[in-house]
mmCIF file of C-alpha atoms and ligand atoms in Angstrom:
data_model
loop_
_atom_site.group_PDB
_atom_site.id
_atom_site.type_symbol
_atom_site.label_atom_id
_atom_site.label_comp_id
_atom_site.label_asym_id
_atom_site.label_seq_id
_atom_site.Cartn_x
_atom_site.Cartn_y
_atom_site.Cartn_z
ATOM 1 C CA UNK A 18 30.589 22.978 7.870
ATOM 2 C CA UNK A 19 31.909 25.173 4.854
ATOM 3 C CA UNK A 20 35.540 25.479 4.598
ATOM 4 C CA UNK A 21 36.244 23.160 7.204
ATOM 5 C CA UNK A 22 36.187 20.064 4.991
ATOM 6 C CA UNK A 23 39.698 19.931 2.948
ATOM 7 C CA UNK A 24 39.569 16.380 1.560
ATOM 8 C CA UNK A 25 37.635 13.908 -0.229
ATOM 9 C CA UNK A 26 39.045 11.571 2.454
ATOM 10 C CA UNK A 27 37.775 13.889 4.942
ATOM 11 C CA UNK A 28 34.609 14.370 3.782
ATOM 12 C CA UNK A 29 34.043 10.392 3.141
ATOM 13 C CA UNK A 30 34.807 9.918 6.624
ATOM 14 C CA UNK A 31 32.224 12.465 7.799
ATOM 15 C CA UNK A 32 29.403 11.686 5.359
ATOM 16 C CA UNK A 33 30.132 7.882 4.965
ATOM 17 C CA UNK A 34 31.182 6.699 1.327
ATOM 18 C CA UNK A 35 27.845 5.806 0.480
ATOM 19 C CA UNK A 36 26.408 9.241 1.229
ATOM 20 C CA UNK A 37 29.355 10.803 -0.386
ATOM 21 C CA UNK A 38 28.743 8.988 -3.748
ATOM 22 C CA UNK A 39 25.164 9.933 -3.712
ATOM 23 C CA UNK A 40 26.036 13.869 -3.311
ATOM 24 C CA UNK A 41 28.590 13.368 -6.069
ATOM 25 C CA UNK A 42 26.404 11.599 -8.509
ATOM 26 C CA UNK A 43 23.388 14.329 -7.788
ATOM 27 C CA UNK A 44 25.947 16.857 -8.520
ATOM 28 C CA UNK A 45 26.970 15.502 -11.784
ATOM 29 C CA UNK A 46 23.192 14.375 -12.548
ATOM 30 C CA UNK A 47 21.663 18.097 -11.893
ATOM 31 C CA UNK A 48 24.163 19.586 -14.276
ATOM 32 C CA UNK A 49 22.521 17.302 -17.025
ATOM 33 C CA UNK A 50 19.003 17.327 -16.141
ATOM 34 C CA UNK A 51 18.089 21.051 -14.941
ATOM 35 C CA UNK A 52 17.868 22.495 -18.510
ATOM 36 C CA UNK A 53 14.542 23.114 -20.483
ATOM 37 C CA UNK A 54 13.081 20.924 -22.557
ATOM 38 C CA UNK A 55 10.872 22.379 -25.109
ATOM 39 C CA UNK A 56 9.823 19.470 -26.878
ATOM 40 C CA UNK A 57 8.161 18.021 -23.876
ATOM 41 C CA UNK A 58 7.042 21.199 -22.304
ATOM 42 C CA UNK A 59 9.500 21.457 -19.263
ATOM 43 C CA UNK A 60 10.396 24.491 -17.892
ATOM 44 C CA UNK A 61 13.920 24.482 -16.247
ATOM 45 C CA UNK A 62 14.351 22.471 -13.085
ATOM 46 C CA UNK A 63 11.164 20.330 -13.784
ATOM 47 C CA UNK A 64 13.050 17.299 -14.991
ATOM 48 C CA UNK A 65 15.380 17.801 -12.174
ATOM 49 C CA UNK A 66 13.018 18.286 -9.444
ATOM 50 C CA UNK A 67 11.157 15.213 -10.865
ATOM 51 C CA UNK A 68 14.261 12.986 -11.065
ATOM 52 C CA UNK A 69 14.969 13.815 -7.183
ATOM 53 C CA UNK A 70 11.600 12.749 -6.709
ATOM 54 C CA UNK A 71 11.857 9.489 -8.167
ATOM 55 C CA UNK A 72 15.583 8.872 -6.448
ATOM 56 C CA UNK A 73 14.246 9.705 -3.027
ATOM 57 C CA UNK A 74 11.029 7.382 -3.617
ATOM 58 C CA UNK A 75 13.154 4.642 -4.783
ATOM 59 C CA UNK A 76 15.528 4.885 -1.958
ATOM 60 C CA UNK A 77 13.007 4.528 0.365
ATOM 61 C CA UNK A 78 11.165 1.738 -1.235
ATOM 62 C CA UNK A 79 14.262 -0.216 -1.472
ATOM 63 C CA UNK A 80 14.753 0.401 2.212
ATOM 64 C CA UNK A 81 11.243 -0.960 3.043
ATOM 65 C CA UNK A 82 11.750 -3.912 0.635
ATOM 66 C CA UNK A 83 15.356 -4.614 -0.127
ATOM 67 C CA UNK A 84 17.995 -2.388 1.757
ATOM 68 C CA UNK A 85 20.899 -3.866 -0.418
ATOM 69 C CA UNK A 86 19.367 -2.166 -3.405
ATOM 70 C CA UNK A 87 19.010 1.365 -1.674
ATOM 71 C CA UNK A 88 22.138 2.722 -3.777
ATOM 72 C CA UNK A 89 21.328 1.412 -6.872
ATOM 73 C CA UNK A 90 17.790 2.754 -6.211
ATOM 74 C CA UNK A 91 18.740 6.077 -5.648
ATOM 75 C CA UNK A 92 21.060 6.323 -8.797
ATOM 76 C CA UNK A 93 18.597 4.877 -11.322
ATOM 77 C CA UNK A 94 15.880 7.239 -9.901
ATOM 78 C CA UNK A 95 18.133 9.941 -10.438
ATOM 79 C CA UNK A 96 18.655 9.213 -14.336
ATOM 80 C CA UNK A 97 15.613 7.067 -15.304
ATOM 81 C CA UNK A 98 14.274 10.044 -17.872
ATOM 82 C CA UNK A 99 17.496 10.961 -19.257
ATOM 83 C CA UNK A 100 16.274 9.637 -22.542
ATOM 84 C CA UNK A 101 14.007 12.598 -22.898
ATOM 85 C CA UNK A 102 16.949 14.918 -23.323
ATOM 86 C CA UNK A 103 17.856 13.271 -26.089
ATOM 87 C CA UNK A 104 14.500 12.870 -27.604
ATOM 88 C CA UNK A 105 13.478 16.237 -26.821
ATOM 89 C CA UNK A 106 15.033 17.924 -29.924
ATOM 90 C CA UNK A 107 13.510 15.262 -32.169
ATOM 91 C CA UNK A 108 10.153 15.776 -30.655
ATOM 92 C CA UNK A 109 10.358 19.701 -31.172
ATOM 93 C CA UNK A 110 11.061 18.996 -34.829
ATOM 94 C CA UNK A 111 7.601 16.953 -35.129
ATOM 95 C CA UNK A 112 5.822 19.366 -32.509
ATOM 96 C CA UNK A 113 2.875 20.035 -34.827
ATOM 97 C CA UNK A 114 2.332 16.417 -35.745
ATOM 98 C CA UNK A 115 2.985 14.941 -32.009
ATOM 99 C CA UNK A 116 0.565 17.815 -30.620
ATOM 100 C CA UNK A 117 -2.235 16.640 -33.049
ATOM 101 C CA UNK A 118 -1.193 12.856 -32.075
ATOM 102 C CA UNK A 119 -1.404 13.867 -28.250
ATOM 103 C CA UNK A 120 -4.834 15.299 -28.853
ATOM 104 C CA UNK A 121 -6.552 12.226 -29.803
ATOM 105 C CA UNK A 122 -8.003 10.735 -26.540
ATOM 106 C CA UNK A 123 -5.785 9.442 -24.015
ATOM 107 C CA UNK A 124 -2.576 9.544 -26.247
ATOM 108 C CA UNK A 125 0.589 10.284 -24.227
ATOM 109 C CA UNK A 126 4.256 11.236 -24.957
ATOM 110 C CA UNK A 127 5.251 7.877 -24.229
ATOM 111 C CA UNK A 128 2.797 6.386 -27.339
ATOM 112 C CA UNK A 129 4.169 9.461 -29.202
ATOM 113 C CA UNK A 130 7.694 8.305 -28.754
ATOM 114 C CA UNK A 131 6.930 4.883 -29.850
ATOM 115 C CA UNK A 132 4.645 5.985 -32.860
ATOM 116 C CA UNK A 133 6.801 8.499 -34.204
ATOM 117 C CA UNK A 134 10.225 7.201 -33.321
ATOM 118 C CA UNK A 135 9.833 3.567 -32.931
ATOM 119 C CA UNK A 136 11.052 3.286 -29.163
ATOM 120 C CA UNK A 137 10.575 5.313 -25.938
ATOM 121 C CA UNK A 138 12.916 7.330 -23.739
ATOM 122 C CA UNK A 139 13.434 4.589 -21.254
ATOM 123 C CA UNK A 140 15.271 2.602 -23.838
ATOM 124 C CA UNK A 141 17.208 5.089 -24.960
ATOM 125 C CA UNK A 142 18.069 6.137 -21.237
ATOM 126 C CA UNK A 143 19.106 2.372 -20.867
ATOM 127 C CA UNK A 144 21.458 2.534 -23.886
ATOM 128 C CA UNK A 145 22.898 5.735 -22.474
ATOM 129 C CA UNK A 146 23.373 4.038 -19.212
ATOM 130 C CA UNK A 147 25.354 0.937 -20.906
ATOM 131 C CA UNK A 148 27.459 3.207 -22.741
ATOM 132 C CA UNK A 149 28.244 5.140 -19.300
ATOM 133 C CA UNK A 150 29.011 1.412 -18.003
ATOM 134 C CA UNK A 151 26.472 1.537 -15.294
ATOM 135 C CA UNK A 152 25.739 -1.748 -13.740
ATOM 136 C CA UNK A 153 23.423 -3.967 -15.526
ATOM 137 C CA UNK A 154 20.732 -4.032 -13.078
ATOM 138 C CA UNK A 155 20.288 -0.672 -13.274
ATOM 139 C CA UNK A 156 20.174 -0.415 -17.376
ATOM 140 C CA UNK A 157 17.287 -3.068 -17.204
ATOM 141 C CA UNK A 158 15.262 -1.482 -14.692
ATOM 142 C CA UNK A 159 15.503 1.996 -16.427
ATOM 143 C CA UNK A 160 14.679 0.305 -19.555
ATOM 144 C CA UNK A 161 11.653 -1.034 -18.023
ATOM 145 C CA UNK A 162 10.746 1.900 -15.743
ATOM 146 C CA UNK A 163 7.070 2.162 -17.618
ATOM 147 C CA UNK A 164 6.532 -1.791 -17.768
ATOM 148 C CA UNK A 165 8.205 -3.511 -14.849
ATOM 149 C CA UNK A 166 6.462 -6.919 -15.763
ATOM 150 C CA UNK A 167 8.752 -7.075 -18.781
ATOM 151 C CA UNK A 168 12.084 -6.681 -16.744
ATOM 152 C CA UNK A 169 12.387 -10.426 -16.227
ATOM 153 C CA UNK A 170 11.352 -10.348 -12.388
ATOM 154 C CA UNK A 171 13.562 -7.191 -11.594
ATOM 155 C CA UNK A 172 12.712 -5.914 -8.077
ATOM 156 C CA UNK A 173 14.451 -2.476 -9.252
ATOM 157 C CA UNK A 174 12.358 -2.073 -12.170
ATOM 158 C CA UNK A 175 9.108 -2.257 -9.851
ATOM 159 C CA UNK A 176 10.682 -0.257 -7.274
ATOM 160 C CA UNK A 177 11.417 2.816 -9.956
ATOM 161 C CA UNK A 178 8.033 2.374 -11.672
ATOM 162 C CA UNK A 179 6.395 2.935 -7.996
ATOM 163 C CA UNK A 180 8.481 5.660 -7.401
ATOM 164 C CA UNK A 181 7.942 7.263 -10.707
ATOM 165 C CA UNK A 182 4.119 7.048 -9.785
ATOM 166 C CA UNK A 183 4.560 8.416 -6.492
ATOM 167 C CA UNK A 184 6.569 11.431 -7.841
ATOM 168 C CA UNK A 185 3.419 12.353 -9.911
ATOM 169 C CA UNK A 186 1.192 12.170 -6.651
ATOM 170 C CA UNK A 187 3.584 14.343 -4.852
ATOM 171 C CA UNK A 188 3.336 17.416 -7.332
ATOM 172 C CA UNK A 189 6.890 17.762 -7.023
ATOM 173 C CA UNK A 190 8.572 18.738 -10.497
ATOM 174 C CA UNK A 191 6.668 17.644 -13.557
ATOM 175 C CA UNK A 192 6.625 14.746 -15.888
ATOM 176 C CA UNK A 193 5.303 15.136 -19.321
ATOM 177 C CA UNK A 194 2.553 12.366 -18.844
ATOM 178 C CA UNK A 195 1.657 13.143 -15.301
ATOM 179 C CA UNK A 196 -1.849 13.310 -15.634
ATOM 180 C CA UNK A 197 -2.469 10.109 -17.549
ATOM 181 C CA UNK A 198 0.314 8.076 -15.640
ATOM 182 C CA UNK A 199 -1.305 4.711 -14.744
ATOM 183 C CA UNK A 200 0.501 2.347 -12.390
ATOM 184 C CA UNK A 201 1.173 -1.199 -13.949
ATOM 185 C CA UNK A 202 -1.858 -3.403 -12.520
ATOM 186 C CA UNK A 203 0.150 -5.661 -9.646
ATOM 187 C CA UNK A 204 2.988 -3.404 -9.105
ATOM 188 C CA UNK A 205 1.848 -2.548 -5.497
ATOM 189 C CA UNK A 206 1.174 -6.397 -4.519
ATOM 190 C CA UNK A 207 4.657 -7.157 -6.017
ATOM 191 C CA UNK A 208 6.490 -4.572 -3.531
ATOM 192 C CA UNK A 209 3.987 -5.750 -0.813
ATOM 193 C CA UNK A 210 3.040 -1.949 -0.211
ATOM 194 C CA UNK A 211 -0.390 -0.602 0.882
ATOM 195 C CA UNK A 212 -2.285 2.526 0.210
ATOM 196 C CA UNK A 213 -1.371 4.028 3.657
ATOM 197 C CA UNK A 214 2.314 3.261 2.976
ATOM 198 C CA UNK A 215 2.318 4.925 -0.538
ATOM 199 C CA UNK A 216 0.591 7.858 0.980
ATOM 200 C CA UNK A 217 3.329 7.826 3.849
ATOM 201 C CA UNK A 218 6.192 7.758 1.043
ATOM 202 C CA UNK A 219 4.195 10.445 -0.904
ATOM 203 C CA UNK A 220 4.935 12.909 2.235
ATOM 204 C CA UNK A 221 8.415 11.513 2.645
ATOM 205 C CA UNK A 222 9.359 12.195 -0.846
ATOM 206 C CA UNK A 223 7.809 15.734 -0.627
ATOM 207 C CA UNK A 224 9.770 16.393 2.354
ATOM 208 C CA UNK A 225 13.162 14.847 1.281
ATOM 209 C CA UNK A 226 12.919 17.390 -1.844
ATOM 210 C CA UNK A 227 12.117 20.199 -0.332
ATOM 211 C CA UNK A 228 15.128 19.776 2.105
ATOM 212 C CA UNK A 229 17.703 19.724 -0.938
ATOM 213 C CA UNK A 230 16.065 22.061 -3.397
ATOM 214 C CA UNK A 231 15.575 25.534 -3.558
HETATM 215 FE FE1 LIG B 319 9.733 7.672 -17.612
HETATM 216 FE FE1 LIG B 320 9.654 9.917 -14.675
#
C-alpha cells in the first residue's frame, strides 16, 4: 500500500497496534544488528538474520505455550544477542589468545567470554536492556538465554533458549557457537514441546524469515 498510508494512526488501524509495534521495533533493531562483527566472525546481516529467526521462533513458542507473552517474546528474541556487538571489539583485540583457547576441545565463544572478560554477552545484553528501560521480564530472560534454569522460573527465558536452539537448527543466519549449541536439559519438557513440534517450528521459522528478509 505504498503511498496510501499517510499517518501512524492510519497504519495502526490497518495493521493493528501490536503488529505496528513489532515492525517499528524490528526496524530499530535492524539498524543496530545488521553490521559485521569481525571478532565473532559474522558477515554483515548474519546476526540480524539470526536475531529475526529467534524473534519469530520465540513468538511461535509463546503462542503455543502462553500467548500473553508473544509480544515480549518477539522483542526479546530480536535483541537477545545485542551484547555481542559490545563485546566484539574486545574479542578482536584478543583474537590470537581467544582463537587458541577455542581450539582447545569443546570451547565456545561463550566460554571464551567468561574466561577472558568474566561475563558473557547475555549478561551485557541484559544490562543494555535495563539502561533502555525494557521490562524486567525481558531483561531477565535475555540474561539467562543460555541457562534458563537459572532465571528463577522465567518462562520467557526457556522460550528464548529454545528459539535460539531452533534458529541454529533452521540454518538461518549464523550464531558463533552454532555447531556446539546445546539445549539445556529439561527445556523441551519445561515447555511441553515434542520433537515433532520442534521440527514444525523450525520450518515455520525458516518460512517466516524468508518472507521478510532478502
Ligand atoms: Fe546468545
Ligand atoms: Fe543467539
